[in-house]
Coordinates of C-alpha atoms in Angstrom, one line a residue:
M1 CA -15.0 126.8 -103.2
E2 CA -17.1 125.3 -100.4
D3 CA -15.2 122.0 -100.7
R4 CA -11.9 123.8 -100.4
N5 CA -13.0 125.6 -97.3
K6 CA -14.2 122.3 -95.9
L7 CA -10.8 120.7 -96.4
Q8 CA -9.0 123.7 -94.9
S9 CA -11.2 123.4 -91.8
E10 CA -10.2 119.7 -91.4
W11 CA -6.5 120.6 -91.5
K12 CA -4.7 120.9 -88.1
R13 CA -1.8 123.2 -87.4
P14 CA 1.5 121.8 -85.9
D15 CA 1.0 123.5 -82.5
E16 CA -2.5 122.0 -82.3
V17 CA -1.1 118.5 -83.0
M18 CA 1.6 118.9 -80.4
Q19 CA -0.9 120.2 -77.9
L20 CA -3.1 117.1 -78.4
H21 CA 0.0 114.9 -78.1
R22 CA 1.1 116.5 -74.8
L23 CA -2.5 116.1 -73.5
K24 CA -2.4 112.4 -74.3
M25 CA 0.9 112.0 -72.6
K26 CA -0.4 113.7 -69.5
K27 CA -3.5 111.5 -69.4
R28 CA -1.3 108.4 -69.7
A29 CA 1.0 109.6 -66.9
L30 CA -2.0 110.5 -64.7
Q31 CA -3.7 107.1 -65.3
A32 CA -0.4 105.2 -64.5
R33 CA 0.0 107.3 -61.3
I34 CA -3.6 106.6 -60.2
N35 CA -3.2 102.8 -60.8
N36 CA 0.1 102.6 -58.9
T37 CA -1.4 104.6 -56.0
R38 CA -4.4 102.3 -55.7
I39 CA -2.2 99.2 -55.8
N40 CA 0.1 100.5 -53.2
K41 CA -2.7 101.4 -50.8
K42 CA -4.2 97.9 -51.1
N43 CA -0.9 96.3 -50.3
L44 CA -0.1 98.5 -47.4
E45 CA -3.3 98.8 -45.5
S46 CA -5.9 96.2 -44.3
E47 CA -9.7 96.6 -44.7
P48 CA -10.3 97.9 -41.1
T49 CA -7.6 100.4 -41.5
Q50 CA -9.2 101.6 -44.7
K51 CA -12.6 102.0 -43.0
S52 CA -11.2 104.0 -40.2
N53 CA -9.3 106.2 -42.6
N54 CA -12.5 106.9 -44.5
Q55 CA -14.4 107.8 -41.4
N56 CA -11.6 110.2 -40.3
I57 CA -11.7 111.8 -43.7
V58 CA -15.5 112.3 -43.5
S59 CA -15.2 113.6 -40.0
N60 CA -12.4 115.9 -40.8
H61 CA -14.3 117.2 -43.8
C62 CA -17.4 117.8 -41.7
V63 CA -15.4 119.8 -39.1
G64 CA -14.1 122.1 -41.8
Q65 CA -10.5 120.9 -42.1
K66 CA -8.9 121.0 -45.6
R67 CA -9.5 117.7 -47.6
K68 CA -6.5 115.6 -48.3
N69 CA -5.6 115.5 -52.0
P70 CA -6.2 111.9 -53.1
F71 CA -3.6 112.3 -55.8
I72 CA -0.7 112.9 -53.4
K73 CA 1.5 109.9 -53.0
D74 CA 2.0 108.4 -49.5
E75 CA 5.4 108.8 -47.8
T76 CA 5.7 105.0 -47.6
D77 CA 5.5 104.7 -51.3
K78 CA 8.7 104.9 -53.4
K79 CA 9.2 107.5 -56.0
L80 CA 7.2 106.6 -59.1
N81 CA 8.5 106.7 -62.6
I82 CA 6.0 108.9 -64.4
T83 CA 7.3 107.7 -67.8
P84 CA 5.2 104.9 -69.2
P85 CA 6.9 101.5 -69.5
D86 CA 6.4 101.3 -73.3
M87 CA 8.0 104.7 -73.8
E88 CA 10.9 103.8 -71.5
A89 CA 11.5 100.7 -73.5
S90 CA 11.3 102.5 -76.8
N91 CA 13.8 105.1 -75.5
D92 CA 16.2 102.4 -74.3
N93 CA 16.0 100.7 -77.7
T94 CA 16.7 104.0 -79.5
L95 CA 19.7 104.6 -77.2
F96 CA 21.0 101.1 -77.8
E97 CA 20.7 101.4 -81.5
L98 CA 22.6 104.8 -81.5
L99 CA 25.3 103.3 -79.3
K100 CA 25.4 100.0 -81.3
I101 CA 24.8 97.8 -78.3
K102 CA 23.0 94.5 -78.5
V103 CA 19.5 94.5 -76.9
P104 CA 18.4 91.4 -75.0
K105 CA 15.7 89.4 -76.8
M106 CA 12.2 89.0 -75.4
N107 CA 12.2 85.2 -75.7
E108 CA 15.2 84.8 -73.3
T109 CA 14.7 83.5 -69.8
E110 CA 13.8 85.8 -67.0
N111 CA 17.1 85.3 -65.2
S112 CA 19.2 85.9 -68.4
I113 CA 17.2 89.1 -69.1
N114 CA 17.9 90.4 -65.6
D115 CA 21.6 89.6 -66.0
R116 CA 22.0 91.1 -69.5
S117 CA 19.4 94.0 -69.5
L118 CA 20.6 97.5 -70.1
T119 CA 19.3 100.8 -69.0
F120 CA 20.5 104.4 -69.0
S121 CA 22.5 103.8 -65.8
N122 CA 24.6 100.7 -67.0
A123 CA 24.7 101.5 -70.8
F124 CA 28.1 103.1 -70.5
L125 CA 29.4 100.2 -68.4
Q126 CA 28.6 98.0 -71.4
L127 CA 30.4 100.4 -73.7
E128 CA 33.5 100.2 -71.5
A129 CA 33.3 96.4 -71.6
N130 CA 33.1 96.5 -75.4
K131 CA 36.1 98.8 -75.6
N132 CA 38.1 96.4 -73.5
I133 CA 37.2 93.5 -75.9
L134 CA 38.3 95.6 -78.9
D135 CA 41.6 96.4 -77.1
L136 CA 42.2 92.7 -76.7
E137 CA 41.6 92.1 -80.4
I138 CA 44.2 94.7 -81.5
P139 CA 47.6 92.9 -81.9
K140 CA 50.1 94.2 -79.4
G141 CA 53.8 94.7 -80.0
E142 CA 56.8 93.1 -78.5
K143 CA 59.3 94.5 -76.1
Y144 CA 62.3 93.3 -78.1
I145 CA 63.6 93.8 -81.6
P146 CA 64.3 90.7 -83.7
I147 CA 67.6 90.2 -85.5
D148 CA 67.7 90.5 -89.2
W149 CA 70.8 89.0 -90.8
T150 CA 70.0 90.7 -94.1
L151 CA 72.5 93.4 -95.2
K152 CA 70.9 96.8 -95.4
T153 CA 71.8 99.6 -97.9
K154 CA 69.6 102.4 -96.5
M155 CA 67.6 103.1 -93.4
R156 CA 65.2 106.0 -92.7
F157 CA 63.7 106.9 -89.2
M158 CA 60.7 109.2 -89.0
S159 CA 59.2 110.8 -85.9
P160 CA 56.6 113.5 -85.3
K161 CA 58.9 115.0 -82.6
P162 CA 62.4 116.1 -83.2
F163 CA 65.3 113.7 -82.6
P164 CA 67.5 114.3 -79.5
W165 CA 70.5 114.8 -81.7
N166 CA 71.7 116.6 -84.9
C167 CA 74.2 115.9 -87.6
K168 CA 76.5 118.7 -86.6
L169 CA 79.0 117.1 -84.3
K170 CA 81.2 118.9 -81.9
T171 CA 84.8 117.9 -81.5
S172 CA 84.3 116.2 -78.2
E173 CA 81.2 114.4 -79.6
E174 CA 83.0 113.0 -82.7
A175 CA 86.1 112.0 -80.6
S176 CA 84.1 110.3 -77.9
G177 CA 81.9 108.4 -80.5
T178 CA 84.9 107.2 -82.4
T179 CA 86.7 106.2 -79.2
G180 CA 83.7 104.3 -77.9
F181 CA 83.4 102.4 -81.2
V182 CA 87.1 101.5 -81.6
R183 CA 87.5 100.4 -78.0
C184 CA 84.1 98.7 -77.9
L185 CA 82.9 100.8 -75.0
D186 CA 79.3 101.5 -73.9
I187 CA 79.8 105.2 -73.2
S188 CA 76.2 105.6 -71.9
E189 CA 76.9 103.3 -68.9
Q190 CA 80.6 103.6 -68.0
H191 CA 81.8 106.4 -65.9
S192 CA 84.6 108.0 -67.9
T193 CA 85.6 111.3 -69.3
L194 CA 84.0 110.5 -72.7
D195 CA 81.1 112.6 -73.9
T196 CA 77.8 110.8 -73.3
S197 CA 75.6 113.1 -75.3
P198 CA 73.1 111.7 -77.9
N199 CA 75.3 113.0 -80.7
A200 CA 78.3 111.1 -79.5
R201 CA 76.3 107.9 -79.1
L202 CA 74.7 108.3 -82.5
H203 CA 78.2 108.7 -84.1
Q204 CA 79.3 105.5 -82.4
C205 CA 76.4 103.6 -84.0
C206 CA 77.3 104.9 -87.5
L207 CA 80.8 103.5 -87.9
I208 CA 82.0 100.3 -89.6
W209 CA 85.3 98.4 -90.3
Q210 CA 85.9 97.7 -94.0
H211 CA 88.6 96.2 -96.2
P212 CA 89.6 97.0 -98.9
S213 CA 89.0 100.8 -99.1
L214 CA 89.5 102.3 -102.5
P215 CA 88.2 105.9 -102.6
W216 CA 87.5 105.9 -106.3
L217 CA 85.5 102.7 -106.1
E218 CA 82.2 102.0 -104.4
L219 CA 82.7 98.5 -102.9
F220 CA 79.3 98.1 -101.3
P221 CA 77.0 96.9 -102.7
R222 CA 79.0 94.9 -105.2
S223 CA 76.3 94.8 -107.9
T224 CA 77.9 95.5 -111.1
G225 CA 75.1 97.7 -112.4
K226 CA 75.2 100.0 -109.4
V227 CA 79.0 100.5 -109.2
S228 CA 80.3 103.8 -110.4
A229 CA 84.0 103.6 -111.2
N230 CA 86.8 105.4 -113.0
L231 CA 87.4 103.0 -115.9
T232 CA 90.9 104.3 -116.4
S233 CA 92.0 103.7 -112.9
N234 CA 90.3 100.3 -112.9
S235 CA 92.1 99.3 -116.1
M236 CA 95.3 100.2 -114.4
I237 CA 94.5 97.6 -111.7
V238 CA 93.6 94.9 -114.2
N239 CA 96.6 95.4 -116.4
N240 CA 99.2 95.9 -113.6
M241 CA 100.0 92.5 -112.1
L242 CA 101.9 94.1 -109.2
I243 CA 98.9 96.0 -108.1
K244 CA 96.6 92.9 -108.3
E245 CA 99.0 90.8 -106.3
A246 CA 99.5 93.6 -103.6
L247 CA 95.7 93.9 -103.2
Y248 CA 95.2 90.2 -103.0
K249 CA 98.0 89.8 -100.5
E250 CA 96.7 92.5 -98.3
W251 CA 93.2 91.1 -98.5
S252 CA 94.4 87.6 -97.6
E253 CA 96.0 88.9 -94.4
S254 CA 92.9 90.9 -93.4
F255 CA 90.6 87.9 -94.1
R256 CA 92.9 85.6 -92.0
S257 CA 93.0 88.1 -89.2
L258 CA 89.3 88.5 -89.2
F259 CA 88.6 84.8 -89.2
H260 CA 91.1 84.2 -86.3
L261 CA 89.2 86.8 -84.3
L262 CA 86.0 85.0 -85.0
R263 CA 87.4 81.6 -83.9
A264 CA 88.7 83.3 -80.7
R265 CA 85.1 84.6 -80.1
Q266 CA 86.3 88.2 -80.1
C267 CA 84.3 89.0 -83.3
P268 CA 80.6 88.0 -83.3
Y269 CA 80.2 87.9 -87.1
F270 CA 81.5 89.3 -90.4
Y271 CA 80.5 89.5 -94.1
V272 CA 82.5 88.6 -97.2
C273 CA 80.8 90.4 -100.1
A274 CA 81.9 89.2 -103.5
T275 CA 80.4 90.2 -106.8
N276 CA 78.5 86.9 -107.3
F277 CA 77.9 85.7 -103.7
T278 CA 77.9 86.8 -100.1
V279 CA 79.2 84.8 -97.1
L280 CA 78.2 85.3 -93.5
F281 CA 80.6 83.9 -90.9
R282 CA 79.3 83.7 -87.3
A283 CA 81.1 82.8 -84.1
A284 CA 80.3 79.9 -81.8
G285 CA 77.3 80.8 -79.6
I286 CA 75.6 83.0 -82.1
C287 CA 72.0 81.9 -82.6
G288 CA 72.6 79.1 -80.1
I289 CA 74.9 77.1 -82.4
S290 CA 77.8 75.8 -80.4
E291 CA 80.4 75.9 -83.2
A292 CA 81.6 78.5 -85.6
H293 CA 79.5 78.3 -88.8
A294 CA 79.0 80.1 -92.1
L295 CA 76.2 80.7 -94.6
L296 CA 76.8 81.3 -98.3
T297 CA 74.3 82.6 -100.9
P298 CA 73.5 82.5 -103.7
T299 CA 75.3 79.5 -105.2
T300 CA 75.5 77.7 -108.6
R301 CA 75.9 74.0 -109.5
G302 CA 79.5 74.7 -110.6
F303 CA 80.3 76.4 -107.2
R304 CA 78.7 73.4 -105.3
Q305 CA 80.7 70.9 -107.4
S306 CA 83.9 72.8 -106.5
L307 CA 83.0 72.4 -102.8
K308 CA 82.4 68.7 -103.3
Q309 CA 85.8 68.3 -105.0
E310 CA 87.4 69.9 -102.0
E311 CA 85.3 67.5 -99.8
I312 CA 83.6 70.2 -98.0
E313 CA 80.3 68.9 -96.5
Y314 CA 77.4 71.4 -96.5
T315 CA 73.6 71.4 -96.1
M316 CA 71.0 73.4 -98.0
P317 CA 68.4 74.1 -95.3
L318 CA 66.1 76.2 -97.5
R319 CA 65.7 73.5 -100.2
K320 CA 62.3 71.7 -99.9
D321 CA 63.5 68.3 -101.0
C322 CA 66.5 68.3 -98.6
K323 CA 67.6 64.8 -97.7
R324 CA 70.0 63.4 -95.1
Q325 CA 71.3 60.6 -97.3
S326 CA 74.3 61.3 -99.3
D327 CA 74.6 60.9 -103.1
V328 CA 76.1 62.9 -106.0
T329 CA 73.2 65.3 -106.4
D330 CA 73.0 68.5 -104.5
S331 CA 70.1 67.3 -102.3
G332 CA 72.1 64.1 -101.6
Y333 CA 75.1 66.0 -100.4
D334 CA 73.0 67.8 -97.7
T335 CA 74.4 65.8 -94.9
A336 CA 75.4 66.8 -91.4
D337 CA 76.1 63.4 -89.9
S338 CA 79.5 62.0 -91.1
A339 CA 78.9 58.7 -89.5
T340 CA 76.0 57.8 -91.8
S341 CA 77.2 59.6 -95.0
L342 CA 79.5 58.5 -97.7
S343 CA 82.4 60.5 -99.1
Y344 CA 82.2 62.0 -102.5
T345 CA 84.7 59.6 -104.0
E346 CA 82.8 56.6 -102.6
N347 CA 79.6 57.9 -104.1
Q348 CA 81.2 58.4 -107.4
N349 CA 82.5 54.9 -107.5
L350 CA 79.1 53.5 -106.6
D351 CA 77.5 55.5 -109.3
D352 CA 80.1 54.3 -111.9
E353 CA 79.4 50.7 -110.9
E354 CA 75.6 51.3 -111.2
D355 CA 76.1 52.8 -114.7
E356 CA 78.1 49.9 -115.8
T357 CA 75.5 47.4 -114.4
Q358 CA 72.7 49.3 -116.3
D359 CA 74.7 49.4 -119.5
E360 CA 75.3 45.6 -119.3
W361 CA 71.7 45.0 -118.6
L362 CA 70.6 47.1 -121.7
Q363 CA 73.1 45.3 -123.8
S364 CA 71.8 41.9 -122.7
L365 CA 68.3 43.1 -123.9
G366 CA 69.8 43.7 -127.4
V367 CA 69.9 47.5 -127.2
E368 CA 72.5 49.0 -129.4
N369 CA 75.3 51.1 -128.1
S370 CA 74.2 54.2 -129.9
E371 CA 70.8 54.0 -128.1
I372 CA 72.5 53.4 -124.8
R373 CA 74.6 56.6 -125.2
K374 CA 71.4 58.6 -126.1
I375 CA 69.7 57.2 -122.9
N376 CA 72.7 58.2 -120.9
N377 CA 72.9 61.6 -122.4
S378 CA 69.2 62.2 -121.8
Q379 CA 69.5 61.1 -118.2
A380 CA 72.6 63.3 -117.6
R381 CA 70.7 66.2 -119.1
M382 CA 67.8 65.7 -116.8
T383 CA 70.1 65.4 -113.7
L384 CA 71.8 68.6 -114.8
E385 CA 68.5 70.5 -115.1
K386 CA 67.5 69.4 -111.7
E387 CA 70.7 70.5 -110.1
T388 CA 70.8 73.9 -111.9
E389 CA 67.1 74.8 -111.2
L390 CA 68.1 76.4 -107.8
D391 CA 71.0 78.3 -109.1
N392 CA 71.2 82.0 -107.9
M393 CA 67.9 81.5 -105.9
K394 CA 67.2 81.9 -102.2
Q395 CA 67.0 78.1 -101.8
S396 CA 70.6 77.7 -103.0
L397 CA 71.9 78.9 -99.7
I398 CA 74.5 76.5 -98.1
F399 CA 75.4 76.0 -94.5
V400 CA 78.6 74.7 -93.0
K401 CA 79.8 74.5 -89.4
G402 CA 82.7 73.4 -87.3
V403 CA 85.7 72.1 -89.2
E404 CA 83.8 72.6 -92.5
S405 CA 83.8 76.4 -91.9
Q406 CA 87.6 76.3 -91.6
A407 CA 87.7 74.3 -94.9
L408 CA 85.4 77.0 -96.5
F409 CA 87.7 79.7 -95.3
N410 CA 90.7 78.0 -97.0
F411 CA 88.6 77.5 -100.1
L412 CA 87.6 81.1 -100.3
I413 CA 91.0 82.5 -99.7
N414 CA 92.3 80.6 -102.7
C415 CA 89.2 80.8 -104.8
K416 CA 89.8 82.5 -108.1
S417 CA 86.1 83.0 -108.9
A418 CA 85.8 85.2 -105.8
I419 CA 87.7 88.0 -107.7
T420 CA 85.9 89.1 -110.9
T421 CA 87.9 89.6 -114.0
T422 CA 85.4 91.9 -115.9
G423 CA 83.5 95.0 -115.1
P424 CA 84.5 98.1 -113.0
L425 CA 85.5 95.9 -110.0
A426 CA 87.8 93.6 -112.0
G427 CA 90.8 92.6 -110.0
V428 CA 89.4 93.9 -106.7
P429 CA 89.1 91.3 -103.9
P430 CA 85.8 90.9 -102.0
T431 CA 84.6 93.5 -99.4
L432 CA 85.1 92.5 -95.8
L433 CA 82.6 94.1 -93.3
S434 CA 83.0 93.8 -89.6
P435 CA 81.8 95.4 -86.3
V436 CA 85.2 95.0 -84.8
A437 CA 88.7 96.0 -85.8
F438 CA 91.1 93.7 -87.7
H439 CA 94.4 93.9 -89.6
G440 CA 94.2 96.2 -92.6
A441 CA 90.7 97.4 -91.7
T442 CA 89.6 101.0 -92.5
L443 CA 87.2 102.9 -90.2
K444 CA 84.4 104.0 -92.4
P445 CA 81.5 106.3 -91.4
I446 CA 77.9 105.7 -92.5
R447 CA 76.5 108.7 -94.2
V448 CA 73.8 110.4 -92.1
K449 CA 71.3 113.0 -93.4
E450 CA 68.7 114.8 -91.3
S451 CA 65.7 116.6 -92.8
I452 CA 62.1 117.5 -92.4
V453 CA 59.5 115.9 -94.6
R454 CA 55.7 116.3 -95.0
V455 CA 53.4 113.3 -95.3
D456 CA 49.6 114.1 -95.7
S457 CA 50.2 117.7 -94.7
E458 CA 51.8 116.6 -91.4
K459 CA 55.4 117.4 -90.5
Y460 CA 57.8 114.6 -89.7
F461 CA 61.5 114.7 -88.7
S462 CA 63.6 112.3 -90.9
L463 CA 66.9 110.7 -90.2
E464 CA 68.4 108.8 -93.2
L465 CA 71.4 106.5 -93.1
K466 CA 73.2 105.2 -96.2
G467 CA 75.9 102.6 -96.4
P468 CA 76.7 99.1 -95.3
L469 CA 74.3 98.6 -92.3
L470 CA 75.1 95.5 -90.3
P471 CA 72.5 93.6 -88.2
H472 CA 73.5 95.3 -84.9
V473 CA 72.9 98.9 -86.3
L474 CA 69.0 98.8 -86.1
P475 CA 68.7 97.5 -82.5
S476 CA 71.5 99.9 -81.4
L477 CA 69.8 102.9 -82.8
C478 CA 66.4 101.8 -81.4
S479 CA 68.0 101.4 -77.9
L480 CA 69.5 104.9 -78.2
M481 CA 66.1 106.4 -79.1
K482 CA 64.4 104.5 -76.3
S483 CA 66.9 105.8 -73.7
S484 CA 66.4 109.3 -75.1
Q485 CA 62.7 109.0 -74.3
L486 CA 61.5 109.3 -77.9
E487 CA 57.9 108.1 -77.5
Q488 CA 57.0 107.3 -81.1
Y489 CA 58.9 106.7 -84.3
S490 CA 59.1 104.4 -87.3
A491 CA 61.8 103.0 -89.5
S492 CA 61.9 101.6 -93.0
C493 CA 64.9 99.6 -94.5
A494 CA 66.2 99.0 -98.0
R495 CA 67.8 95.6 -98.0
L496 CA 70.2 93.8 -100.2
H497 CA 67.8 91.2 -101.7
S498 CA 70.5 88.5 -102.3
T499 CA 71.1 88.3 -98.6
T500 CA 67.5 87.8 -97.4
S501 CA 68.1 84.0 -97.2
F502 CA 70.4 84.6 -94.2
S503 CA 67.3 85.5 -92.1
A504 CA 65.1 83.0 -93.9
M505 CA 67.2 80.2 -92.3
K506 CA 65.8 80.2 -88.7
N507 CA 66.3 76.6 -87.7
N508 CA 68.7 75.5 -84.9
F509 CA 70.8 72.9 -86.5
E510 CA 71.9 71.6 -83.1
Q511 CA 68.3 70.3 -82.4
M512 CA 67.7 69.2 -86.0
E513 CA 70.7 66.9 -86.0
L514 CA 69.6 65.3 -82.8
G515 CA 66.0 64.7 -84.0
N516 CA 64.5 67.7 -82.2
I517 CA 65.6 66.4 -78.8
P518 CA 65.3 69.3 -76.3
K519 CA 68.7 70.7 -75.3
I520 CA 70.0 73.1 -72.6
P521 CA 69.9 76.6 -74.3
E522 CA 73.4 77.6 -75.5
N523 CA 72.8 81.3 -75.0
V524 CA 74.1 81.4 -71.4
F525 CA 77.4 79.9 -72.4
G526 CA 77.5 81.9 -75.6
K527 CA 77.0 85.2 -73.7
E528 CA 79.9 84.3 -71.3
N529 CA 82.2 83.2 -74.1
L530 CA 81.4 86.2 -76.3
S531 CA 81.7 88.8 -73.5
D532 CA 84.7 90.3 -75.2
C533 CA 83.2 90.5 -78.7
G534 CA 82.3 94.2 -78.4
F535 CA 78.6 94.0 -77.9
S536 CA 76.7 95.1 -74.8
S537 CA 75.0 92.5 -72.6
E538 CA 71.5 93.2 -73.8
L539 CA 72.5 93.2 -77.4
L540 CA 74.5 90.0 -77.0
K541 CA 71.6 88.3 -75.4
D542 CA 69.5 88.8 -78.5
F543 CA 72.3 87.6 -80.8
C544 CA 72.9 84.4 -78.7
S545 CA 69.2 83.5 -78.5
P546 CA 68.5 80.0 -80.0
D547 CA 64.8 80.9 -80.4
P548 CA 64.0 80.8 -84.2
T549 CA 61.3 83.4 -83.8
N550 CA 64.0 85.9 -82.7
I551 CA 65.1 86.1 -86.4
Q552 CA 62.9 88.0 -88.8
I553 CA 63.2 89.9 -92.1
I554 CA 62.4 93.5 -91.2
E555 CA 61.2 96.0 -93.8
N556 CA 59.4 98.4 -91.5
I557 CA 59.4 98.7 -87.7
K558 CA 57.3 101.0 -85.5
F559 CA 57.7 102.0 -81.9
S560 CA 54.7 103.2 -79.9
N561 CA 53.2 102.5 -76.5
N562 CA 56.7 101.3 -75.4
S563 CA 56.5 98.3 -77.7
Y564 CA 57.7 97.3 -81.3
T565 CA 55.7 96.1 -84.2
W566 CA 57.3 95.2 -87.5
S567 CA 56.5 93.8 -91.0

């Protein structure tokens, strides 16, 4: 019991501990104050002055005046920091750790310590500098929207704030939007009696020209698995030769009219969507290419052999082993310089002579004819496998330009394989899609749906578009939202995967053929020559840009801080 009382007497209460701690702090502060006072007096006063002061103090004390407090600081001294240096350093270090700021090391030179030291007064300045560094590391967006030549099937815009329009169009809004699209007018800039409301401008962006238009058939996309059709009506088309001929004749006239508009540079581009392939025709000046050109994807060996038989020269820019010399293989026919290339018939003759030479050489070695045939069959099979390995792939895209695009047009208008003979679209010609009017075209609206969705318990306003969405639709809608002062929004796109190779080909063939020799940009002349194609000057500038970075495959795009970011 005595030991327990002894231990309890040795214990200290918290208030006693804090009292002792405060007493020690006061002693340290007092000692530092006394030391600083003595040092300052020694520096400021000479020895005679000190003696005279001591005598004055003694005399004044004898007279009965009040003695001066020795602990009062002189007026000549600066205000002292009563906090000990070690405590101030520890407090600074604690603050720096909390703020995650790097503390200067003790082994650094004195000058660097003075330059990089931090105290309570400049700690927040260092924080602001770190914030600026982080801002520089964050990738910033661009002021423009790249062009995506991939055909889109759906597009959804989402914004935390309501859109400046609604899907319920008034009579004047629908009429003005239709008039602006058909006449290729920019109703937001021109002074006219047309309605310039956001609803009218939205309706103008959601229209397209299409041929043919059969209400009971869905002609875009042309994928057989996604087409819903009335088989009875379709069998009527297949079995009735008069209907098939009438559809083909009408389609041929529309295709010819559209191609003539493109050659006259009054149509910037158009698509030909068949069941097995898609063709993109572009006018001269688009993407900085000075001649009309076309891209076709995907292709097969049989289709490419048909082009060779028609003596249509093409290139395969997405093929890795693309060569500029000409031979009978696909890679060998990738030629753009007719002066250094051989025609298909010349190549075939040369190969026949080589085969005869090889057969004679094998016979001279005593190889039997049966073995020679086996060798030839094995070699032909290997060549066939090499040519067919790219079939229906992105790398099978072919590119033609100039007179070859005219030859491709003649080939397609007479191509029997362009019209399928089986499935729900049997006997129906390919779908023509264009941003401008042409003979036999039907004005088709893009379906628009507006709704409110919730993502992570947050409300967003949604605008969904469904239908054939051409490359100019996305930049036109983004321009409309920017002019409507919509501060933040995002868009996601569902694309037709078979057409992604159109945007994968970014190279300017004008410079490739000249050995990457710098040229005067063609976009200035292209803009002037395409001034009547129906696009605004800003939109036409982007479509005529020869910069390959201006072409991107866009799945998602976001607008914030007055800039665009995409992926």
